[in-house]
Short mmCIF file of C-alpha atoms in Angstrom, two decimals:
data_model
loop_
_atom_site.label_atom_id
_atom_site.label_comp_id
_atom_site.label_asym_id
_atom_site.label_seq_id
_atom_site.Cartn_x
_atom_site.Cartn_y
_atom_site.Cartn_z
CA MET A 28 59.49 123.30 102.28
CA ARG A 29 61.16 124.85 99.23
CA HIS A 30 63.98 126.46 101.20
CA GLU A 31 64.42 123.44 103.48
CA THR A 32 64.80 121.08 100.53
CA MET A 33 67.29 123.39 98.83
CA ILE A 34 69.46 123.86 101.92
CA PHE A 35 69.37 120.09 102.62
CA LEU A 36 70.54 119.17 99.13
CA THR A 37 73.22 121.85 98.93
CA GLY A 38 74.47 120.72 102.35
CA ALA A 39 74.71 117.22 100.90
CA ALA A 40 76.65 118.58 97.92
CA VAL A 41 79.23 120.20 100.21
CA LEU A 42 80.36 116.95 101.86
CA ALA A 43 79.93 114.96 98.66
CA LEU A 44 82.41 117.33 97.01
CA GLU A 45 84.89 116.90 99.86
CA VAL A 46 84.78 113.10 99.73
CA LEU A 47 85.05 113.01 95.93
CA ALA A 48 87.88 115.55 96.00
CA SER A 49 89.88 113.26 98.26
CA ARG A 50 89.37 110.39 95.82
CA ILE A 51 90.28 112.55 92.83
CA MET A 52 93.48 113.73 94.50
CA THR A 53 94.70 110.30 95.70
CA PRO A 54 96.40 109.16 92.45
CA TYR A 55 98.36 112.41 92.31
CA PHE A 56 99.15 113.19 95.95
CA GLY A 57 98.59 109.90 97.80
CA VAL A 58 96.55 109.15 100.92
CA SER A 59 98.92 110.27 103.67
CA LEU A 60 97.92 112.00 106.89
CA PHE A 61 99.24 115.29 105.49
CA ILE A 62 96.99 115.06 102.45
CA TRP A 63 93.90 114.45 104.57
CA ALA A 64 94.90 117.29 106.89
CA GLY A 65 95.08 119.52 103.82
CA ILE A 66 91.65 118.49 102.51
CA LEU A 67 89.95 118.93 105.89
CA SER A 68 91.57 122.28 106.61
CA ILE A 69 90.76 123.54 103.11
CA THR A 70 87.13 122.44 103.49
CA LEU A 71 86.69 124.10 106.88
CA THR A 72 88.45 127.26 105.73
CA PHE A 73 86.24 127.74 102.70
CA LEU A 74 83.09 126.93 104.66
CA ALA A 75 84.06 129.60 107.18
CA VAL A 76 84.75 132.09 104.40
CA GLY A 77 81.39 131.29 102.83
CA TYR A 78 79.49 131.73 106.08
CA TYR A 79 81.18 135.07 106.69
CA ALA A 80 80.72 136.27 103.12
CA GLY A 81 77.06 135.26 103.07
CA SER A 82 76.46 137.11 106.32
CA ALA A 83 78.27 140.23 105.11
CA VAL A 84 76.42 140.27 101.78
CA SER A 85 73.02 139.68 103.35
CA ARG A 86 73.37 142.85 105.47
CA ARG A 87 73.90 144.94 102.34
CA LEU A 88 71.25 143.49 100.04
CA ALA A 89 67.68 144.62 99.73
CA PRO A 90 65.11 141.94 100.66
CA ASP A 91 63.96 141.57 97.06
CA VAL A 92 67.54 140.77 95.92
CA LEU A 93 68.35 138.18 98.60
CA GLU A 94 66.42 135.45 96.78
CA LEU A 95 68.37 136.08 93.58
CA TRP A 96 71.71 135.65 95.36
CA TYR A 97 70.42 132.63 97.27
CA LEU A 98 69.35 130.82 94.09
CA GLY A 99 72.38 132.02 92.17
CA ALA A 100 74.85 130.40 94.59
CA PRO A 101 74.24 126.79 93.40
CA ALA A 102 74.60 127.94 89.79
CA VAL A 103 77.97 129.55 90.60
CA ALA A 104 79.05 126.36 92.38
CA ALA A 105 78.03 124.24 89.38
CA ILE A 106 79.97 126.40 86.93
CA SER A 107 83.09 126.25 89.12
CA ILE A 108 82.79 122.46 89.41
CA VAL A 109 82.74 122.14 85.61
CA ILE A 110 85.81 124.41 85.36
CA GLY A 111 87.59 122.37 88.04
CA ALA A 112 86.82 119.11 86.22
CA LEU A 113 88.24 120.57 83.01
CA LEU A 114 91.41 121.80 84.69
CA TYR A 115 92.48 119.16 87.19
CA PRO A 116 93.61 116.43 84.71
CA VAL A 117 95.99 119.02 83.23
CA VAL A 118 97.02 120.93 86.37
CA PHE A 119 97.45 118.12 88.92
CA PRO A 120 100.38 116.41 87.11
CA LEU A 121 102.13 119.79 87.03
CA LEU A 122 101.58 120.32 90.76
CA THR A 123 103.31 117.05 91.64
CA GLY A 124 106.58 118.61 90.55
CA MET A 125 106.58 120.74 93.71
CA ASN A 126 106.37 119.85 97.38
CA LEU A 127 103.37 117.53 97.51
CA VAL A 128 102.00 118.92 100.77
CA VAL A 129 101.81 122.38 99.18
CA ALA A 130 100.61 120.82 95.93
CA SER A 131 97.78 118.99 97.67
CA PHE A 132 96.59 122.25 99.22
CA LEU A 133 96.62 123.90 95.81
CA GLY A 134 94.85 120.92 94.23
CA GLY A 135 92.17 120.95 96.89
CA ALA A 136 91.73 124.68 96.43
CA LEU A 137 91.28 124.22 92.67
CA LEU A 138 88.43 121.78 93.20
CA LEU A 139 86.77 123.21 96.30
CA THR A 140 87.28 126.98 96.68
CA ALA A 141 84.39 128.43 94.69
CA PRO A 142 81.85 125.60 95.22
CA LEU A 143 82.25 125.53 99.01
CA ILE A 144 82.22 129.30 99.44
CA ALA A 145 79.13 129.66 97.25
CA LEU A 146 77.19 126.80 98.86
CA SER A 147 78.04 127.67 102.46
CA ALA A 148 77.05 131.33 101.83
CA MET A 149 73.50 130.08 101.25
CA ASN A 150 72.98 129.42 104.97
CA PRO A 151 73.29 133.04 106.18
CA LEU A 152 71.47 134.22 103.05
CA LEU A 153 68.52 131.99 103.96
CA VAL A 154 68.59 133.26 107.53
CA ALA A 155 68.35 136.81 106.14
CA ILE A 156 65.43 135.81 103.91
CA GLN A 157 63.59 134.31 106.87
CA ARG A 158 64.30 137.30 109.10
CA SER A 159 61.70 139.35 107.25
CA ASP A 160 59.10 136.80 108.31
CA HIS A 161 60.51 135.99 111.75
CA ASP A 162 61.98 139.14 113.25
CA ALA A 163 62.68 137.53 116.59
CA GLY A 164 65.08 135.07 118.19
CA ASP A 165 67.66 133.66 115.83
CA ALA A 166 65.43 134.13 112.76
CA GLY A 167 65.60 130.36 112.16
CA ALA A 168 69.43 130.21 112.05
CA GLY A 169 69.57 127.11 114.21
CA ARG A 170 67.04 125.32 112.03
CA VAL A 171 68.87 126.31 108.82
CA PHE A 172 72.22 125.00 110.02
CA PHE A 173 70.57 121.86 111.43
CA ILE A 174 68.99 121.00 108.08
CA SER A 175 72.20 121.82 106.19
CA THR A 176 74.28 119.64 108.53
CA ILE A 177 71.86 116.69 108.25
CA GLY A 178 72.09 117.15 104.49
CA SER A 179 75.89 116.92 104.76
CA VAL A 180 75.53 113.61 106.59
CA ALA A 181 73.32 112.34 103.78
CA GLY A 182 75.87 113.59 101.24
CA VAL A 183 78.63 111.53 102.83
CA LEU A 184 76.48 108.39 102.87
CA ILE A 185 75.21 108.81 99.31
CA THR A 186 78.71 109.47 98.02
CA ALA A 187 80.20 106.48 99.84
CA PHE A 188 77.50 103.97 98.96
CA VAL A 189 76.14 105.26 95.63
CA PHE A 190 78.46 107.64 93.79
CA ILE A 191 81.78 105.89 94.47
CA PRO A 192 80.66 102.28 93.86
CA LEU A 193 78.54 103.09 90.79
CA MET A 194 80.38 105.82 88.91
CA ARG A 195 83.81 107.25 88.24
CA ASN A 196 85.04 110.19 90.30
CA PHE A 197 85.09 112.44 87.22
CA THR A 198 81.45 111.58 86.50
CA GLY A 199 80.48 111.86 90.16
CA ILE A 200 81.68 115.43 90.62
CA LEU A 201 79.98 116.51 87.38
CA THR A 202 76.78 114.81 88.53
CA ILE A 203 76.80 117.09 91.57
CA ALA A 204 77.06 120.06 89.21
CA MET A 205 74.07 118.78 87.21
CA VAL A 206 72.01 118.29 90.40
CA LEU A 207 72.78 121.84 91.52
CA CYS A 208 71.71 123.20 88.14
CA GLY A 209 68.51 121.19 88.33
CA LEU A 210 67.76 122.67 91.75
CA VAL A 211 68.10 126.21 90.45
CA VAL A 212 65.86 125.55 87.44
CA THR A 213 63.25 123.82 89.60
CA TYR A 214 63.00 126.49 92.27
CA ALA A 215 63.55 129.59 90.15
CA PHE A 216 59.98 129.33 88.88
CA ARG A 217 58.68 129.20 92.46
CA ALA A 218 60.66 132.15 93.77
CA ALA A 219 58.04 134.90 93.98
CA PRO A 220 60.43 137.85 94.60
CA LEU A 221 62.24 137.27 91.32
CA SER A 222 61.40 139.31 88.25
CA VAL A 223 60.85 137.60 84.92
CA ARG A 224 64.26 138.83 83.75
CA GLN A 225 66.04 137.53 86.86
CA ARG A 226 64.27 134.18 86.65
CA SER A 227 65.10 133.79 82.97
CA LEU A 228 68.76 134.63 83.56
CA LEU A 229 69.11 132.08 86.38
CA VAL A 230 67.41 129.36 84.37
CA ALA A 231 69.48 130.05 81.25
CA ILE A 232 72.80 130.02 83.14
CA SER A 233 71.85 126.82 84.99
CA ILE A 234 70.74 125.01 81.83
CA VAL A 235 73.96 125.93 80.03
CA ALA A 236 76.11 124.84 83.00
CA GLY A 237 74.15 121.61 83.38
CA LEU A 238 74.50 120.79 79.68
CA LEU A 239 78.25 121.47 79.82
CA ALA A 240 78.58 119.15 82.83
CA ALA A 241 76.59 116.45 81.06
CA LEU A 242 78.62 116.84 77.86
CA LEU A 243 81.92 116.63 79.74
CA ALA A 244 80.77 113.58 81.70
CA TRP A 245 79.63 111.85 78.51
CA GLY A 246 82.75 112.74 76.54
CA GLN A 247 85.36 112.35 79.29
CA ARG A 248 87.37 109.74 77.39
CA SER A 249 87.63 111.97 74.34
CA TYR A 250 88.57 114.96 76.49
CA LEU A 251 91.29 113.03 78.34
CA GLU A 252 92.74 111.85 75.03
CA VAL A 253 93.07 115.48 73.96
CA VAL A 254 94.92 116.60 77.12
CA THR A 255 97.22 113.58 77.58
CA ASN A 256 100.81 113.29 76.40
CA ASP A 257 102.08 110.45 74.24
CA PRO A 258 103.44 107.84 76.72
CA GLY A 259 105.43 105.98 74.08
CA PHE A 260 103.13 102.96 73.97
CA ASP A 261 99.57 102.24 72.92
CA PHE A 262 96.97 101.36 75.53
CA ALA A 263 93.30 100.74 76.13
CA ILE A 264 91.37 100.59 79.40
CA GLU A 265 89.85 97.10 79.32
CA ARG A 266 87.79 97.42 82.51
CA GLU A 267 87.37 99.88 85.35
CA TYR A 268 86.02 98.92 88.75
CA THR A 269 84.86 101.56 91.22
CA SER A 270 84.27 100.75 94.88
CA VAL A 271 84.65 102.18 98.37
CA PHE A 272 88.02 100.38 98.56
CA GLY A 273 89.55 102.19 95.61
CA ASN A 274 89.54 102.35 91.85
CA ILE A 275 90.88 99.36 89.91
CA LYS A 276 91.77 99.57 86.24
CA VAL A 277 92.87 96.77 83.95
CA ILE A 278 94.80 98.32 81.08
CA LYS A 279 96.04 96.60 77.94
CA LEU A 280 99.44 97.92 76.90
CA GLN A 281 101.03 97.44 73.50
CA PRO A 282 104.72 98.38 73.27
CA ARG A 283 105.70 99.92 69.96
CA THR A 284 108.75 97.66 69.65
CA VAL A 285 108.47 95.31 66.70
CA GLY A 286 107.41 91.85 67.84
CA ALA A 287 106.63 92.89 71.43
CA GLU A 288 103.72 91.06 73.02
CA PRO A 289 100.78 92.99 74.47
CA LEU A 290 100.48 92.93 78.24
CA LEU A 291 97.92 93.69 80.93
CA ALA A 292 98.50 96.03 83.86
CA PHE A 293 96.57 95.91 87.13
CA LEU A 294 96.25 99.41 88.62
CA GLN A 295 94.76 100.42 91.93
CA ASP A 296 94.33 104.14 92.60
CA GLY A 297 96.88 104.92 89.89
CA LEU A 298 99.55 102.53 91.19
CA VAL A 299 100.66 99.72 88.85
CA GLN A 300 100.49 96.72 91.16
CA ASN A 301 101.16 93.98 88.62
CA ARG A 302 101.86 93.37 84.95
CA ALA A 303 101.31 90.16 83.04
CA LEU A 304 101.18 88.77 79.55
CA GLU A 305 97.76 87.90 78.19
CA ASN A 306 98.41 84.24 79.06
CA GLY A 307 98.68 85.21 82.74
CA ALA A 308 102.48 85.01 83.09
CA SER A 309 103.63 87.71 85.49
CA LEU A 310 106.16 90.32 84.41
CA SER A 311 106.68 91.63 87.96
CA LEU A 312 109.73 90.52 89.93
CA TYR A 313 108.01 90.47 93.31
CA THR A 314 105.60 87.68 92.35
CA TYR A 315 108.49 85.28 91.69
CA PHE A 316 110.54 86.50 94.63
CA LEU A 317 107.82 85.99 97.21
CA GLU A 318 107.21 82.45 95.97
CA ALA A 319 110.92 81.58 95.93
CA LEU A 320 111.40 82.98 99.44
CA ALA A 321 108.65 80.76 100.80
CA PHE A 322 110.33 77.59 99.59
CA ALA A 323 113.81 78.77 100.59
CA TYR A 324 112.86 79.04 104.26
CA MET A 325 110.59 75.98 104.46
CA GLU A 326 111.37 72.75 102.70
CA ASP A 327 107.90 71.39 102.09
CA PRO A 328 105.08 73.81 103.01
CA LYS A 329 101.59 72.38 102.74
CA SER A 330 99.41 75.44 103.28
CA ALA A 331 99.63 79.16 102.61
CA LEU A 332 97.75 82.25 103.72
CA VAL A 333 98.04 85.11 101.22
CA LEU A 334 96.93 88.50 102.53
CA GLY A 335 96.10 90.66 99.52
CA LEU A 336 94.88 89.21 96.25
CA GLY A 337 95.62 91.92 93.68
CA ALA A 338 95.72 90.28 90.26
CA GLY A 339 95.73 86.87 91.94
CA ILE A 340 99.09 85.76 90.52
CA VAL A 341 100.89 84.97 93.81
CA PRO A 342 98.13 82.72 95.24
CA ARG A 343 97.61 81.17 91.80
CA ASN A 344 101.28 80.21 91.52
CA LEU A 345 101.38 78.79 95.06
CA ALA A 346 98.30 76.70 94.32
CA ASP A 347 99.98 75.45 91.14
CA GLU A 348 102.85 74.24 93.35
CA GLY A 349 100.40 72.02 95.25
CA LEU A 350 99.79 74.16 98.35
CA SER A 351 96.40 74.57 99.96
CA VAL A 352 95.98 78.34 99.59
CA THR A 353 93.65 80.77 101.34
CA ALA A 354 93.65 84.33 99.99
CA VAL A 355 92.17 87.25 101.93
CA GLU A 356 91.07 90.33 99.99
CA ILE A 357 88.92 93.24 101.12
CA ASN A 358 87.84 94.30 97.63
CA LEU A 359 85.57 91.96 95.71
CA ASP A 360 86.48 93.80 92.51
CA SER A 361 90.05 92.47 92.80
CA LEU A 362 88.68 88.95 92.61
CA LEU A 363 86.54 89.84 89.59
CA ALA A 364 89.50 91.43 87.77
CA ALA A 365 91.84 88.55 88.62
CA GLU A 366 89.37 85.97 87.39
CA THR A 367 88.41 87.88 84.23
CA PHE A 368 91.84 89.01 83.03
CA PHE A 369 94.66 87.23 84.88
CA HIS A 370 93.69 83.55 84.67
CA PHE A 371 92.92 83.27 88.37
CA GLU A 372 90.78 80.22 89.10
CA PRO A 373 88.88 80.68 92.38
CA GLN A 374 88.06 76.99 92.61
CA ASN A 375 91.77 76.36 93.29
CA VAL A 376 92.09 78.98 96.04
CA ALA A 377 89.85 79.61 99.04
CA VAL A 378 89.10 83.34 98.77
CA GLU A 379 87.86 85.23 101.82
CA ILE A 380 86.42 88.70 101.13
CA GLU A 381 87.38 90.34 104.39
CA ASP A 382 89.77 92.85 105.89
CA ALA A 383 93.12 91.18 106.59
CA ARG A 384 93.25 92.57 110.13
CA THR A 385 89.92 91.12 111.18
CA TYR A 386 90.71 87.81 109.46
CA VAL A 387 93.94 87.18 111.35
CA ARG A 388 92.21 88.02 114.61
CA HIS A 389 89.84 85.09 114.31
CA CYS A 390 91.45 82.63 111.86
CA ASP A 391 90.70 79.08 112.96
CA ARG A 392 93.64 77.21 111.39
CA GLU A 393 97.42 77.36 111.23
CA PHE A 394 99.34 77.90 108.00
CA ASP A 395 102.89 76.89 107.11
CA LEU A 396 103.36 80.01 105.04
CA ALA A 397 101.99 83.56 105.26
CA VAL A 398 102.43 86.02 102.39
CA VAL A 399 101.80 89.69 103.21
CA ASP A 400 101.17 91.59 99.99
CA LEU A 401 98.92 94.37 101.22
CA PHE A 402 98.80 97.61 99.30
CA ASN A 403 96.07 100.22 99.13
CA GLY A 404 96.94 103.23 97.04
CA ASP A 405 100.62 104.01 97.48
CA ASN A 406 101.50 101.95 100.53
CA THR A 407 100.40 99.32 103.02
CA PRO A 408 97.55 100.58 105.25
CA ASP A 409 99.09 101.64 108.55
CA TYR A 410 96.93 99.40 110.74
CA LEU A 411 98.41 96.41 108.91
CA MET A 412 101.99 97.28 109.88
CA THR A 413 101.82 97.21 113.67
CA ARG A 414 103.24 94.80 116.24
CA GLU A 415 99.72 93.74 117.18
CA PHE A 416 98.89 92.84 113.57
CA PHE A 417 101.99 90.67 113.24
CA ARG A 418 101.20 88.98 116.57
CA ASP A 419 97.73 88.08 115.31
CA LEU A 420 99.23 86.82 112.08
CA ALA A 421 101.77 84.69 113.97
CA SER A 422 98.90 83.04 115.83
CA CYS A 423 97.58 81.88 112.44
CA MET A 424 100.87 80.13 111.62
CA THR A 425 102.57 76.91 112.66
CA ASP A 426 105.44 77.21 115.16
CA ASP A 427 108.04 76.89 112.40
CA GLY A 428 105.97 78.75 109.82
CA VAL A 429 107.46 81.39 107.53
CA MET A 430 106.14 84.87 106.77
CA VAL A 431 107.26 86.70 103.63
CA VAL A 432 106.41 90.36 103.08
CA ASN A 433 106.33 92.53 99.99
CA ALA A 434 107.39 95.65 101.87
CA PHE A 435 107.45 99.35 100.98
CA PHE A 436 110.76 100.86 102.10
CA ASP A 437 112.16 104.38 101.84
CA GLN A 438 115.13 104.35 99.45
CA ASN A 439 116.49 107.67 100.77
CA ASP A 440 116.10 107.29 104.53
CA GLU A 441 116.76 104.16 106.59
CA ARG A 442 115.06 105.45 109.75
CA PRO A 443 111.51 104.53 108.69
CA ASN A 444 112.76 101.15 107.46
CA GLN A 445 114.34 100.51 110.85
CA ARG A 446 110.99 100.95 112.55
CA VAL A 447 109.45 98.31 110.28
CA ARG A 448 112.35 95.92 110.92
CA ALA A 449 112.00 96.41 114.67
CA THR A 450 108.24 95.84 114.47
CA VAL A 451 108.51 92.57 112.57
CA LYS A 452 111.44 91.28 114.63
CA SER A 453 109.58 91.97 117.88
CA VAL A 454 107.26 89.11 116.88
CA PHE A 455 109.42 86.93 114.60
CA GLY A 456 112.86 86.35 116.07
CA GLU A 457 114.58 85.52 112.78
CA LEU A 458 114.40 88.20 110.09
CA PHE A 459 116.07 88.40 106.68
CA GLU A 460 115.83 91.30 104.25
CA TYR A 461 116.35 91.40 100.49
CA ARG A 462 116.52 94.53 98.34
CA SER A 463 115.93 94.50 94.58
CA PRO A 464 117.75 96.79 92.11
CA ASP A 465 114.72 99.08 91.88
CA GLY A 466 114.63 99.52 95.67
CA ALA A 467 111.83 97.09 96.49
CA ALA A 468 112.20 95.27 99.81
CA PHE A 469 111.25 91.70 100.67
CA LEU A 470 111.24 90.34 104.21
CA ALA A 471 111.35 86.71 105.32
CA ALA A 472 110.65 86.02 108.99
CA THR A 473 110.13 83.01 111.22
CA ARG A 474 109.92 82.21 114.92
CA ARG A 475 112.11 79.16 114.34
CA GLU A 476 115.66 79.68 115.61
CA GLY A 477 118.45 79.26 113.10
CA GLY A 478 116.11 79.50 110.13
CA GLU A 479 118.85 79.88 107.54
CA PRO A 480 117.62 80.03 103.94
CA ARG A 481 118.52 77.70 101.11
CA ASP A 482 119.23 79.04 97.64
CA LEU A 483 116.25 80.69 96.01
CA ARG A 484 114.96 78.63 93.13
CA PRO A 485 112.28 80.53 91.23
CA THR A 486 109.95 78.74 88.86
CA ARG A 487 108.58 80.23 85.64
CA LEU A 488 110.96 83.20 85.91
CA PRO A 489 111.10 85.12 82.58
CA PRO A 490 114.62 85.50 81.15
CA PHE A 491 114.57 89.31 81.31
CA LEU A 492 114.05 89.17 85.12
CA ARG A 493 116.89 86.73 85.87
CA GLU A 494 119.55 89.38 86.37
CA ASP A 495 117.38 91.48 88.69
CA PHE A 496 116.35 88.36 90.61
CA ALA A 497 119.97 87.31 91.10
CA ARG A 498 120.97 90.78 92.28
CA ALA A 499 118.09 90.88 94.77
CA GLU A 500 119.00 87.42 96.06
CA ALA A 501 122.62 88.49 96.54
CA ASN A 502 121.59 91.69 98.33
CA VAL A 503 120.48 89.95 101.52
CA ARG A 504 121.11 90.72 105.17
CA GLN A 505 120.09 89.07 108.38
CA VAL A 506 118.64 91.60 110.79
CA GLY A 507 120.13 90.97 114.22
CA THR A 508 119.07 92.25 117.61
CA ARG A 509 121.97 94.72 117.67
CA ASP A 510 120.88 96.17 114.31
CA ILE A 511 117.65 97.46 115.81
CA ALA A 512 118.76 98.12 119.38
CA GLY A 513 116.77 100.98 120.86
CA VAL A 514 114.44 101.24 117.86
CA PRO A 515 110.77 101.22 118.97
CA SER A 516 108.12 99.10 117.29
CA ILE A 517 105.11 100.58 115.53
CA THR A 518 102.06 99.83 117.69
CA ASP A 519 98.31 100.31 117.52
CA ASP A 520 98.34 102.95 120.24
CA HIS A 521 101.15 104.94 118.57
CA ASN A 522 100.88 104.20 114.89
CA VAL A 523 103.19 106.57 113.04
CA PHE A 524 103.67 104.43 109.93
CA LYS A 525 102.11 106.95 107.53
CA VAL A 526 104.09 109.81 109.03
CA LEU A 527 107.34 107.85 108.79
CA PHE A 528 106.86 107.03 105.12
CA SER A 529 105.19 110.27 104.03
CA ASP A 530 108.26 111.48 102.10
CA ALA A 531 108.61 108.16 100.27
CA ASP A 532 104.89 108.16 99.48
CA ARG A 533 105.11 111.65 98.02
CA ARG A 534 108.10 110.77 95.86
CA LEU A 535 106.27 107.74 94.52
CA ARG A 536 103.20 109.79 93.63
CA ARG A 537 105.33 112.43 91.95
CA ASN A 538 106.98 109.80 89.76
CA LEU A 539 103.63 108.27 88.86
CA ALA A 540 102.05 111.59 87.94
CA GLU A 541 105.02 112.54 85.78
CA GLY A 542 105.33 109.18 84.04
CA LEU A 543 101.80 107.88 83.47
CA PRO A 544 99.14 109.00 80.98
CA VAL A 545 96.29 111.12 82.29
CA GLN A 546 93.82 108.29 81.70
CA PHE A 547 95.66 106.08 84.21
CA LEU A 548 95.33 108.63 87.01
CA VAL A 549 91.93 110.26 86.49
CA ASN A 550 89.31 108.42 88.57
#
């Protein structure tokens, strides 16, 4: 059972490393299709190299040395994991200065090359060890790869439901290193072919690597402070929430300008989604613009459906205006952060913890207003930007209801934006678009013919946002049928949203990695 347990756990480590690597890379390189293609191809490549290398080595080693190499592989993997954890907070921001597809491959290689090659080489090494006892058939190769693959399944499940919800990515990857070191120490004493000198060397190396991993995990904040650059303001991470839906950080920022008030930033996967003063007043233009749009296109709305809670400021403000508000949010941690830090009062808003897509499929009431403010990582999830999604949402609205969207548009290329316009207009006949000075896009849509807007009248708008608000209000266009003639909608059966906006996503991630402190992006 010794070998079976070892190969099961190292198989689990392989897929755990892949999943954690994807989470580690997201704040730097995004979550586009190209990034995932890079991670998967890197993983499979290094597994193949490891299988081949293990097979080649096993043919050249004497039987009494095979066990040493077999037990040494997890120790090598652990050491390389510790080195990767030390390097990636420094190297990843530098990589974002190049093409992010290439950068993501290099980033994945930094984290995964040595661990995956070393751990996958264990399978053919174990087959060679067993061949001396079973010199027939496949020498147990099928059984070895079966156990390793089942271990990989367990690694995915444990990572998704234990590591990610309960610990930071930085800690999680170092925990894998500590587990691998523990395996070597445990089984080195039971490996009969090893000499005392070999056993002592393996144990010593593993203990040192495990202690380094533990020290780095314990002192990660101090280490990140050493490697970060001065951002020009003081900050402190007030709370960090880890879940399968992403990492949320609430960060207190203190500008160094004399008399400047401290503020709180709500970050998800490294993206600053909202900023507010400590009294809850938003400092983000979009929160005021979405609210003003709603009242410009409908005189007296009574009810609102807000898809995406974030810091809770948009639904909170709508409730303060007397609307009956239902907010749909997939991540319970968003609700906890909004309530704890951003003065969100859940008793004033009906909060549904559910995926927005499934909610609009079965909603049992009609709303006057729908606010779409759905962001996960660097963009709206692609399945929430299809014609079918907007049709389901329209079925949750009154006939003259209004939908307003906080949209992600490409500032350098109008072709992806045209596809979004065509998709929305295929469901809502009247569509208006506003663009803010920083390039943000806001859409207002209704099925009511002739839904001309009144002047936008924001409430609670801070003085420093008035100029930007006025410029965004003036930069409006009505999207007509001729404007999108021949442009196909984005649909469930041909969803190319992520491909269309991949360049914009990469530019956003590059700007974030270059402009934010290391502590904002790690984890």
